[in-house]
Short mmCIF file of C-alpha atoms in Angstrom, two decimals:
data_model
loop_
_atom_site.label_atom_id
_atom_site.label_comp_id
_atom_site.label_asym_id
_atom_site.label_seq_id
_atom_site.Cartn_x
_atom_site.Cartn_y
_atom_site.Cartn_z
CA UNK Z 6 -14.83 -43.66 -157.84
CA UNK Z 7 -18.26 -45.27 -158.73
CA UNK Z 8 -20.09 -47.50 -156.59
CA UNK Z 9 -23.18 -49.96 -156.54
CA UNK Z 10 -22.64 -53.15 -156.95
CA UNK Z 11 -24.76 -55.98 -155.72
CA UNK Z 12 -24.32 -59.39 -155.60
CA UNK Z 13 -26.88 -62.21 -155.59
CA UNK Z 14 -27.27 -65.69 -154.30
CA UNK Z 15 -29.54 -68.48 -155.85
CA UNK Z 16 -31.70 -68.04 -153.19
CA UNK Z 17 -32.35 -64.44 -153.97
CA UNK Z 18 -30.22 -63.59 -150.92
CA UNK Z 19 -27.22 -60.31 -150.96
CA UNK Z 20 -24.47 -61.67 -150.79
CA UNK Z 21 -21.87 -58.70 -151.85
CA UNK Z 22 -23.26 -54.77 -152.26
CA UNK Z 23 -21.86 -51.50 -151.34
CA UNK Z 24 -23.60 -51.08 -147.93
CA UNK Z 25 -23.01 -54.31 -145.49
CA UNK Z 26 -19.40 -54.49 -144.87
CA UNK Z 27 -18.66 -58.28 -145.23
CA UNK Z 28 -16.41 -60.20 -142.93
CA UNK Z 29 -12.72 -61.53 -144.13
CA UNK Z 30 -10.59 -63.78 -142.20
CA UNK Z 31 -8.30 -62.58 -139.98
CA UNK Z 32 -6.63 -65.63 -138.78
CA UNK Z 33 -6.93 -68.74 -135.62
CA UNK Z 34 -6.98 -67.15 -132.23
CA UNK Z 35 -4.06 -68.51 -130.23
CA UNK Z 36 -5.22 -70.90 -127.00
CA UNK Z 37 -3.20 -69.49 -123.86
CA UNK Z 38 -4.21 -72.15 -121.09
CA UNK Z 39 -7.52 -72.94 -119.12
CA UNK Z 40 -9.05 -73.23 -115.71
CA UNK Z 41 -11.13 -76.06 -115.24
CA UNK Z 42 -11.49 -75.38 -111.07
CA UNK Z 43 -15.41 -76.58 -109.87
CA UNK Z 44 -16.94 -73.21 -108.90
CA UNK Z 45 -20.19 -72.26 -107.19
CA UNK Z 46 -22.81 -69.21 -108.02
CA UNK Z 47 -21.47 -66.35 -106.09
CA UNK Z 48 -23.75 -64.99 -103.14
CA UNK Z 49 -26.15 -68.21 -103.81
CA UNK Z 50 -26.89 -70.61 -101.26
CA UNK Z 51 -28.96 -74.19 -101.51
CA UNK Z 52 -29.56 -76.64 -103.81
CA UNK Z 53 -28.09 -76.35 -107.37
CA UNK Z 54 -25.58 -73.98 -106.70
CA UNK Z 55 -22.69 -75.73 -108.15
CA UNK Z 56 -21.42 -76.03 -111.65
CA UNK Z 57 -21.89 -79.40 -112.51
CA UNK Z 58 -18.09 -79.30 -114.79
CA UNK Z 59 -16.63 -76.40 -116.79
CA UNK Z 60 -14.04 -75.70 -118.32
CA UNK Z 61 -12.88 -71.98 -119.33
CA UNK Z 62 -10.16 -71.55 -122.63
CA UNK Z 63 -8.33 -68.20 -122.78
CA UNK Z 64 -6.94 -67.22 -126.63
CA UNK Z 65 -5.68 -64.13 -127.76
CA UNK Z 66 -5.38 -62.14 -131.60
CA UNK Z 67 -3.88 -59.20 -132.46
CA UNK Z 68 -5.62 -56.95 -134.92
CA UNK Z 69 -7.23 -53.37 -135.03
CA UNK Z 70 -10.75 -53.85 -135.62
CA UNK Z 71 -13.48 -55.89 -133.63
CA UNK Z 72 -13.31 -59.94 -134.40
CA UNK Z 73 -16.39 -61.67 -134.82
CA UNK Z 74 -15.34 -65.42 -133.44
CA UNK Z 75 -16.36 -68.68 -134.75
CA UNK Z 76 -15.89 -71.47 -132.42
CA UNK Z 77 -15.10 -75.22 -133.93
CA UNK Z 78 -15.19 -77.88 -131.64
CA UNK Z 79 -12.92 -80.40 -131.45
CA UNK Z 80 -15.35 -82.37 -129.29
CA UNK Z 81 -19.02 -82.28 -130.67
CA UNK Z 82 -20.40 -83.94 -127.51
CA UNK Z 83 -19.80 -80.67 -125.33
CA UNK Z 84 -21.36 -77.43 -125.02
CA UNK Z 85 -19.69 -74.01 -125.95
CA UNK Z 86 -19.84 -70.38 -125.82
CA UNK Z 87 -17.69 -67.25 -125.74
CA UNK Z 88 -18.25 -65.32 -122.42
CA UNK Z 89 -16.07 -62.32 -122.45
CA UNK Z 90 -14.61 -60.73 -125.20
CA UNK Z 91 -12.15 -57.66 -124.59
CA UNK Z 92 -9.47 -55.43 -126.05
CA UNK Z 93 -6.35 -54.22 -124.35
CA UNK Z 94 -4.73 -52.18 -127.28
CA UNK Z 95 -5.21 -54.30 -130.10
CA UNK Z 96 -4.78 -57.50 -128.30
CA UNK Z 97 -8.39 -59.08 -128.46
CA UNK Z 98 -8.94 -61.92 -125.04
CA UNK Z 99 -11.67 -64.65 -125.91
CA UNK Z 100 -12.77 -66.75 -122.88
CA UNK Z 101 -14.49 -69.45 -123.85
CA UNK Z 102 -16.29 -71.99 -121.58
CA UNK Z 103 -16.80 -75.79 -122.43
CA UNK Z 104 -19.21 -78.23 -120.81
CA UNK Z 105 -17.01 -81.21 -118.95
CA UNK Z 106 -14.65 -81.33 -116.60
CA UNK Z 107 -11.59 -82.19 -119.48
CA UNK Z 108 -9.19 -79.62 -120.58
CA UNK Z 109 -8.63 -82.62 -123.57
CA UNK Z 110 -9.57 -81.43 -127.11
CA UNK Z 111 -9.87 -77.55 -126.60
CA UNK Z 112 -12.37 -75.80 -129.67
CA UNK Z 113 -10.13 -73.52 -132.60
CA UNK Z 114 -11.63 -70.01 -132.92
CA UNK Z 115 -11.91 -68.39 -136.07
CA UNK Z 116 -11.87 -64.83 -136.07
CA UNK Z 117 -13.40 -62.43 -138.99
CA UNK Z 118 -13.13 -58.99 -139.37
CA UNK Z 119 -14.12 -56.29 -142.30
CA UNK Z 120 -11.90 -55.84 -145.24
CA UNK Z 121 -10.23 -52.87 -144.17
CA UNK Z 122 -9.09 -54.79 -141.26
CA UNK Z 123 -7.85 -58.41 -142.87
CA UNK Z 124 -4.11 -59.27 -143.07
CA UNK Z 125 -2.83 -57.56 -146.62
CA UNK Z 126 -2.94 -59.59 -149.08
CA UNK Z 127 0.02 -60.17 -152.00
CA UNK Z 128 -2.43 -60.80 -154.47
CA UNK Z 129 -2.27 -58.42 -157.63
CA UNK Z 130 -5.63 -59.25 -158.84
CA UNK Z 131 -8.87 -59.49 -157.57
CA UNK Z 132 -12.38 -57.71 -156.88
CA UNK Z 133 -12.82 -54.61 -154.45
CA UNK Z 134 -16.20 -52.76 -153.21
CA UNK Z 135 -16.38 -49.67 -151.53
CA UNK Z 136 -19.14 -47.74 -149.75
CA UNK Z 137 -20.10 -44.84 -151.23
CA UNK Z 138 -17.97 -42.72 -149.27
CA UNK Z 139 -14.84 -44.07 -151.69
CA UNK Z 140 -12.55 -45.32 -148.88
CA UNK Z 141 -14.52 -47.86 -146.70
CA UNK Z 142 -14.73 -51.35 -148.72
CA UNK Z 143 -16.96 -54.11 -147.90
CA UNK Z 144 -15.57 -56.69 -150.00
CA UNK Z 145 -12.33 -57.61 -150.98
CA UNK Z 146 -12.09 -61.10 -153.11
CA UNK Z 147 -8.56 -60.82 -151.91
CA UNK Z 148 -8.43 -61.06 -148.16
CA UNK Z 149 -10.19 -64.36 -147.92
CA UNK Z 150 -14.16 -63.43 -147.17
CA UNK Z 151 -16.39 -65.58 -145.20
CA UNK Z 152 -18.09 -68.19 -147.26
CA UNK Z 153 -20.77 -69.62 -145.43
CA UNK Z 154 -21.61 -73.49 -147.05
CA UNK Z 155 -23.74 -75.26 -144.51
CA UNK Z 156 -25.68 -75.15 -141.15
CA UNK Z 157 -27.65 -77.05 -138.90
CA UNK Z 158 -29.60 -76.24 -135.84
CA UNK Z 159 -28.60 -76.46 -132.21
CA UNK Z 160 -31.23 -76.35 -129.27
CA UNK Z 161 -30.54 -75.74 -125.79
CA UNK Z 162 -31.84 -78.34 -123.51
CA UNK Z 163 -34.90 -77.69 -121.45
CA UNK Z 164 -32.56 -78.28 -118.08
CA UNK Z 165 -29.12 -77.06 -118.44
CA UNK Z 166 -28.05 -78.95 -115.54
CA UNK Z 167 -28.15 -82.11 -116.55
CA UNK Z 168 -29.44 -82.68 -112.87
CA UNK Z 169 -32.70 -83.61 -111.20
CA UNK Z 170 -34.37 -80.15 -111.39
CA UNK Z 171 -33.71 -76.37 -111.97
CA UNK Z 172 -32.82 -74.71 -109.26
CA UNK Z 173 -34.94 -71.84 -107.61
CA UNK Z 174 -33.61 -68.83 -105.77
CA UNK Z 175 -33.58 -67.67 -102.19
CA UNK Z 176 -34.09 -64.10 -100.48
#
């Protein structure tokens, strides 16, 4: 079997080649409740040390390899970001924790994984590229790849606690 293909962007960018296994859809993560409780930072005493609102989504896949999520708001306004991500089996748990105090308008995850670990596809036709080993491909037009359109930027604000001060630490 012959390798070496390369693929290239406008922007002079790889997009496809033999060597960087490329990510392929494996499907929406499925959203198995919340907890929205108020909590403190453990062992942390004083000012600051409650949460000012939180809320934390569980969701679950199935699948054999390692997802890499993408999380789509429902609810621009809020902050989010995974915080655990674990595998009992091949059931994959996603914890995912949203500024607020609502448990209205939870985020979709989109989960990606390498070629060899998509959903088969019943497509007949289509393009395949393997490392040079033979066996391990890195693209497969077939198992929906991740196309990456747009962007923007996000910044973190200089005081996460949308309070009157960061907190300090005690001894």
């Amino acid at each position: 079997m012959s390798y070496g293909f390369v693929a290239i962007n406008d922007n002079g960018k790889v997009i496809i080649n033999d060597t960087i296994e490329n990510l392929h859809f494996l499907g929406k993560a499925t959203r198995g409740g919340n907890n929205s409780d108020y909590s403190d930072f453990p062992n942390y005493t004083g000012n600051f040390d409650a949460l000012d609102g939180r809320v934390v989504h569980y969701y679950s896949i199935t699948c054999t390899g390692t997802p890499i999520v993408f999380i789509k708001p429902n609810d621009y306004s809020r902050w989010h970001g995974v915080i655990k991500q674990s595998v009992s089996g091949t059931t994959w748990s996603i914890d995912v924790i949203v500024s607020g105090t609502s448990t209205a308008n939870p985020p979709d995850l989109y989960c990606f994984v390498n070629a060899d670990d998509a959903p088969a596809s019943s497509e007949n036709y289509g393009m395949q590229v393997f490392k040079s080993n033979g066996t391990t491909k890195t693209f497969d037009s077939r198992r929906q790849p991740l196309a990456i359109t747009g962007g923007g930027n996000a910044i973190a604000p200089t005081d996460p606690t949308n309070g009157s001060g960061l907190p300090t630490h005690t001894t």
